[in-house]
Coordinates of C-alpha atoms and ligand atoms in Angstrom, one line a residue:
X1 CA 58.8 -141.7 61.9
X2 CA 59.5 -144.0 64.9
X3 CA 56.8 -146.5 65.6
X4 CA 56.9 -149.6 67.7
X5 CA 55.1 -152.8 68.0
X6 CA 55.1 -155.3 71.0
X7 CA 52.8 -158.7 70.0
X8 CA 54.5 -160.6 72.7
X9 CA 57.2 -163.4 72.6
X10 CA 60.5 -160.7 73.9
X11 CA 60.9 -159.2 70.1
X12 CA 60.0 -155.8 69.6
X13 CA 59.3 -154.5 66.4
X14 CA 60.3 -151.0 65.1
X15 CA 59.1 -149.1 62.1
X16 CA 62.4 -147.1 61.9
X17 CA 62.0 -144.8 58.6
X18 CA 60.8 -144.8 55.3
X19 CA 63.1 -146.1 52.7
X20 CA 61.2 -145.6 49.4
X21 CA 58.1 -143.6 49.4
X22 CA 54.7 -143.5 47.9
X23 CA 55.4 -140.7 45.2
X24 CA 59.1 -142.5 44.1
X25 CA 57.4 -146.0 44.1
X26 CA 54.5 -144.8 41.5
X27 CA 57.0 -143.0 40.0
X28 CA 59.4 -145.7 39.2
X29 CA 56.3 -147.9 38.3
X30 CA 55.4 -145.8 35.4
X31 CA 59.3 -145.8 34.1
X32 CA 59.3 -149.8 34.1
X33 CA 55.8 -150.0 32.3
X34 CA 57.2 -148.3 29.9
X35 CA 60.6 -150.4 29.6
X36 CA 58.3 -153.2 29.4
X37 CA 56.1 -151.7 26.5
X38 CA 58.8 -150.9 25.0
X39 CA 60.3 -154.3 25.1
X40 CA 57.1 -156.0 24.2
X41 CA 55.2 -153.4 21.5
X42 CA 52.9 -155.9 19.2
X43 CA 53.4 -158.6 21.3
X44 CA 51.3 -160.2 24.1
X45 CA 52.7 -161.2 27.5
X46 CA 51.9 -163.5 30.6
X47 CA 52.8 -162.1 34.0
X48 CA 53.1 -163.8 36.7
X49 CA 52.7 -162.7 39.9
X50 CA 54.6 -164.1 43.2
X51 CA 52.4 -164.1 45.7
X52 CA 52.0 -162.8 48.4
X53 CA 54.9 -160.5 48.5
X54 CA 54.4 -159.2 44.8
X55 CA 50.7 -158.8 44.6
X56 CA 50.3 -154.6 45.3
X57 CA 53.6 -154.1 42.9
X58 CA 52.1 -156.4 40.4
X59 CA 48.6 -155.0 40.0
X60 CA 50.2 -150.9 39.9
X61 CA 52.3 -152.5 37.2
X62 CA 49.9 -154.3 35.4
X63 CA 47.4 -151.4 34.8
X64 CA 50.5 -149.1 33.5
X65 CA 51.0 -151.3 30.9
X66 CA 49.2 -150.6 27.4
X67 CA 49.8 -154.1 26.7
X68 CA 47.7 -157.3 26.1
X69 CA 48.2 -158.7 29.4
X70 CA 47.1 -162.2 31.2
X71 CA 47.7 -163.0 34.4
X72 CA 49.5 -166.1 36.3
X73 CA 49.7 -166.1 39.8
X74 CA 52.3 -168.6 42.0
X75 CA 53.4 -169.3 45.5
X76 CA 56.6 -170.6 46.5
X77 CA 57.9 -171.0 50.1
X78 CA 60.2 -168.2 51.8
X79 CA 61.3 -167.6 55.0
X80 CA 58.4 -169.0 57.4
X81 CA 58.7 -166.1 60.1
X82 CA 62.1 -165.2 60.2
X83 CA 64.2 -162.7 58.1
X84 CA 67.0 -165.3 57.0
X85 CA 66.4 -167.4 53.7
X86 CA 66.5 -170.8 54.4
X87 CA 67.8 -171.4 50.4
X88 CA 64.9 -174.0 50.0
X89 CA 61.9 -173.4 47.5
X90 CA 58.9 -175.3 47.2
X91 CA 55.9 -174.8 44.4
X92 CA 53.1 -174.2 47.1
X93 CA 50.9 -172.5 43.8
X94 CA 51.3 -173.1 40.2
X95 CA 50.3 -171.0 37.1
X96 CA 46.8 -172.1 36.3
X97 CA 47.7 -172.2 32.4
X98 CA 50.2 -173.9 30.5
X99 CA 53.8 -171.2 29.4
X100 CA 54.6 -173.2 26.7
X101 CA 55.3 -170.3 23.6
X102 CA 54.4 -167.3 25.8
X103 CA 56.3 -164.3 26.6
X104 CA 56.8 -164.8 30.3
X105 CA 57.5 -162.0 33.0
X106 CA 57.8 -163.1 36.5
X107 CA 57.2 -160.3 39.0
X108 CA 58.8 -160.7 42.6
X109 CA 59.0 -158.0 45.4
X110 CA 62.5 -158.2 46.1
X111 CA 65.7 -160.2 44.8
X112 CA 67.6 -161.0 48.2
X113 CA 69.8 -164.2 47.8
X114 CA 69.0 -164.6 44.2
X115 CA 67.7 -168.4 45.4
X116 CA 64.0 -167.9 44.9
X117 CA 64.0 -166.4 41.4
X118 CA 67.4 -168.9 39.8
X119 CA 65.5 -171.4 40.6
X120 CA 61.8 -170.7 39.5
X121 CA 63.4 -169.1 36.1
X122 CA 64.8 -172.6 35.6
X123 CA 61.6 -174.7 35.8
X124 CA 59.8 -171.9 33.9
X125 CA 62.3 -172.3 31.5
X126 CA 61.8 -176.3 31.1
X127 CA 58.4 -175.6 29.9
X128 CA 59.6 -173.6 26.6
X129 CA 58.3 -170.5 27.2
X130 CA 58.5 -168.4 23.8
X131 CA 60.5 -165.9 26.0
X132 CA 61.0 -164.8 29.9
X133 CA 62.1 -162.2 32.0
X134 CA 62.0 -161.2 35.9
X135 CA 60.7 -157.6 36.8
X136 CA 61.3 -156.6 40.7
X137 CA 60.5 -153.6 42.6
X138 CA 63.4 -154.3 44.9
X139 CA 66.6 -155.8 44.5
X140 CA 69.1 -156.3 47.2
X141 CA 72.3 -157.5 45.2
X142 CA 74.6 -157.2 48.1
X143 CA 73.0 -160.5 49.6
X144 CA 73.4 -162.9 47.0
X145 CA 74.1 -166.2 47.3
X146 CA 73.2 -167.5 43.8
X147 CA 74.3 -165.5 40.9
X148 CA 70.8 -163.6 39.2
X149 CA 70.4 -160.7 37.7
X150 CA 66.8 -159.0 37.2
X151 CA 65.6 -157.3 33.4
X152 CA 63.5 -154.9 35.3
X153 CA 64.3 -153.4 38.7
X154 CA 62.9 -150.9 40.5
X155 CA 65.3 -149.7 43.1
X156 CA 68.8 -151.3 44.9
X157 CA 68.6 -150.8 48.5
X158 CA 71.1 -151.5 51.1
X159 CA 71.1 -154.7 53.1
X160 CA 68.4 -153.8 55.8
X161 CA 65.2 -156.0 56.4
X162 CA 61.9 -153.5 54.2
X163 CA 58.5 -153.9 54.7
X164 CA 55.5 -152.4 53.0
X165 CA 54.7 -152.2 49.6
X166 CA 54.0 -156.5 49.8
X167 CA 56.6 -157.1 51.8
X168 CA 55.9 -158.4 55.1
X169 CA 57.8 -159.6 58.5
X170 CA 55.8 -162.6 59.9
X171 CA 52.5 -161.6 57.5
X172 CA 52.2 -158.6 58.3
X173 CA 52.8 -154.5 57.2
X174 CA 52.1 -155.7 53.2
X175 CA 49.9 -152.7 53.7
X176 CA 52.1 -150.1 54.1
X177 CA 52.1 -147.2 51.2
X178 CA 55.6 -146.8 51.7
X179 CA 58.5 -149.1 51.7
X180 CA 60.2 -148.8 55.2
X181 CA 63.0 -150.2 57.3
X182 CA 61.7 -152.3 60.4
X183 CA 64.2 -152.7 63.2
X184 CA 64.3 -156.0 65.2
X185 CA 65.1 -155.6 69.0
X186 CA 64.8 -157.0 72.3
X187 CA 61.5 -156.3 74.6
Ligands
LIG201 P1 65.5 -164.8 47.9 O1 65.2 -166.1 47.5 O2 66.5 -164.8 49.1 O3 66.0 -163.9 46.8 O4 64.3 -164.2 48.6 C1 63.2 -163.6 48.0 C2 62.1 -163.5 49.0 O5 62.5 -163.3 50.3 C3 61.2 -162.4 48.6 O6 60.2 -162.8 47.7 C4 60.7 -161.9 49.9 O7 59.5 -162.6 50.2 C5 61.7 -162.3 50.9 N1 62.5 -161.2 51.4 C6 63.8 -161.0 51.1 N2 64.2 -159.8 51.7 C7 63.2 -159.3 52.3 C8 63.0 -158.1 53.1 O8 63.9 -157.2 53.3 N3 61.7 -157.9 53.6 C9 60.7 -158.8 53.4 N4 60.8 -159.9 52.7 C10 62.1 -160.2 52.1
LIG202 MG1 58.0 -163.0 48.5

């Protein structure tokens, strides 16, 4: 599955193959649920969502788990339009409640330099949260500039740029079923 894109402005963009598909990812979404429950049986949790890249991840997660379950969702900054981490992080979105004493699971797309996720763990952490843990569906630990380690990961992949499943390049292809490799080239 080849398919290209031209929106102007010399960069051509290519849907080169499918990396992780539909049936794997629901698949693989079932067997962290049930870490989770596992994990948190009797117990209730606060999840919090990373938006915009985690939102279609977190709500197939969500309703696999036979948990009591509240929602959070934030916004931090990435990468503007490129595909390169610029290491800064900004709170664009807070969690509407306070964390203080709750079991806290953030859930991210995709661990790339680590930067995002080290530091939102930290200021979670400041506000003595009874417990917290990062769930991703994608982790990419061969691009780490900070040392983390996610509790829950879905799947390591190689260091190529994904989209779909969430992820976007420059807001768009969140809606893609399947996670897929997008090649950058010149018009
Ligand atoms: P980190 O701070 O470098 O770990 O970056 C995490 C964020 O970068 C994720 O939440 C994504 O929004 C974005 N990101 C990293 N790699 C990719 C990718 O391959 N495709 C799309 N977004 C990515
Ligand atoms: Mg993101």
């Amino acid at each position: 599955m080849i398919k290209r894109y031209s929106f102007g402005g010399g960069i051509l963009e290519k849907i080169k193959r499918v990396l992780i598909g539909e049936a794997d990812l629901k698949r693989r979404v079932k067997e962290l649920a049930s870490a989770i429950e596992k994990d948190y049986k009797g117990e209730s949790i606060t999840m919090i969502c990373i938006l915009s890249g985690a939102s279609i991840f977190f709500a197939d997660l969500v309703r696999e788990l036979d948990l009591s379950v509240q929602f959070e969702f934030m916004s931090v900054s990435s990468y503007g339009s490129g595909t390169v981490s610029s290491g800064e992080v900004k709170i664009l979105k807070d969690v509407n409640h306070p964390v203080a004493g709750k079991n806290i699971i953030i859930v991210e797309d995709i661990i790339d330099s680590g930067c995002t996720l080290s530091y939102l763990k930290r200021i979670l952490l400041q506000r003595e949260p009874k417990s917290i843990r990062v769930c991703t569906i994608l982790d990419k630990p061969s691009r780490r500039k900070v040392d983390f380690k996610g509790d829950y990961v879905g799947f390591e992949i190689p260091d190529e740029f994904v989209i779909g499943y969430g992820l976007d390049y420059d807001g768009k292809y969140r809606n893609l079923k399947d996670v897929c490799v997008l090649e950058l080239t010149e018009e």
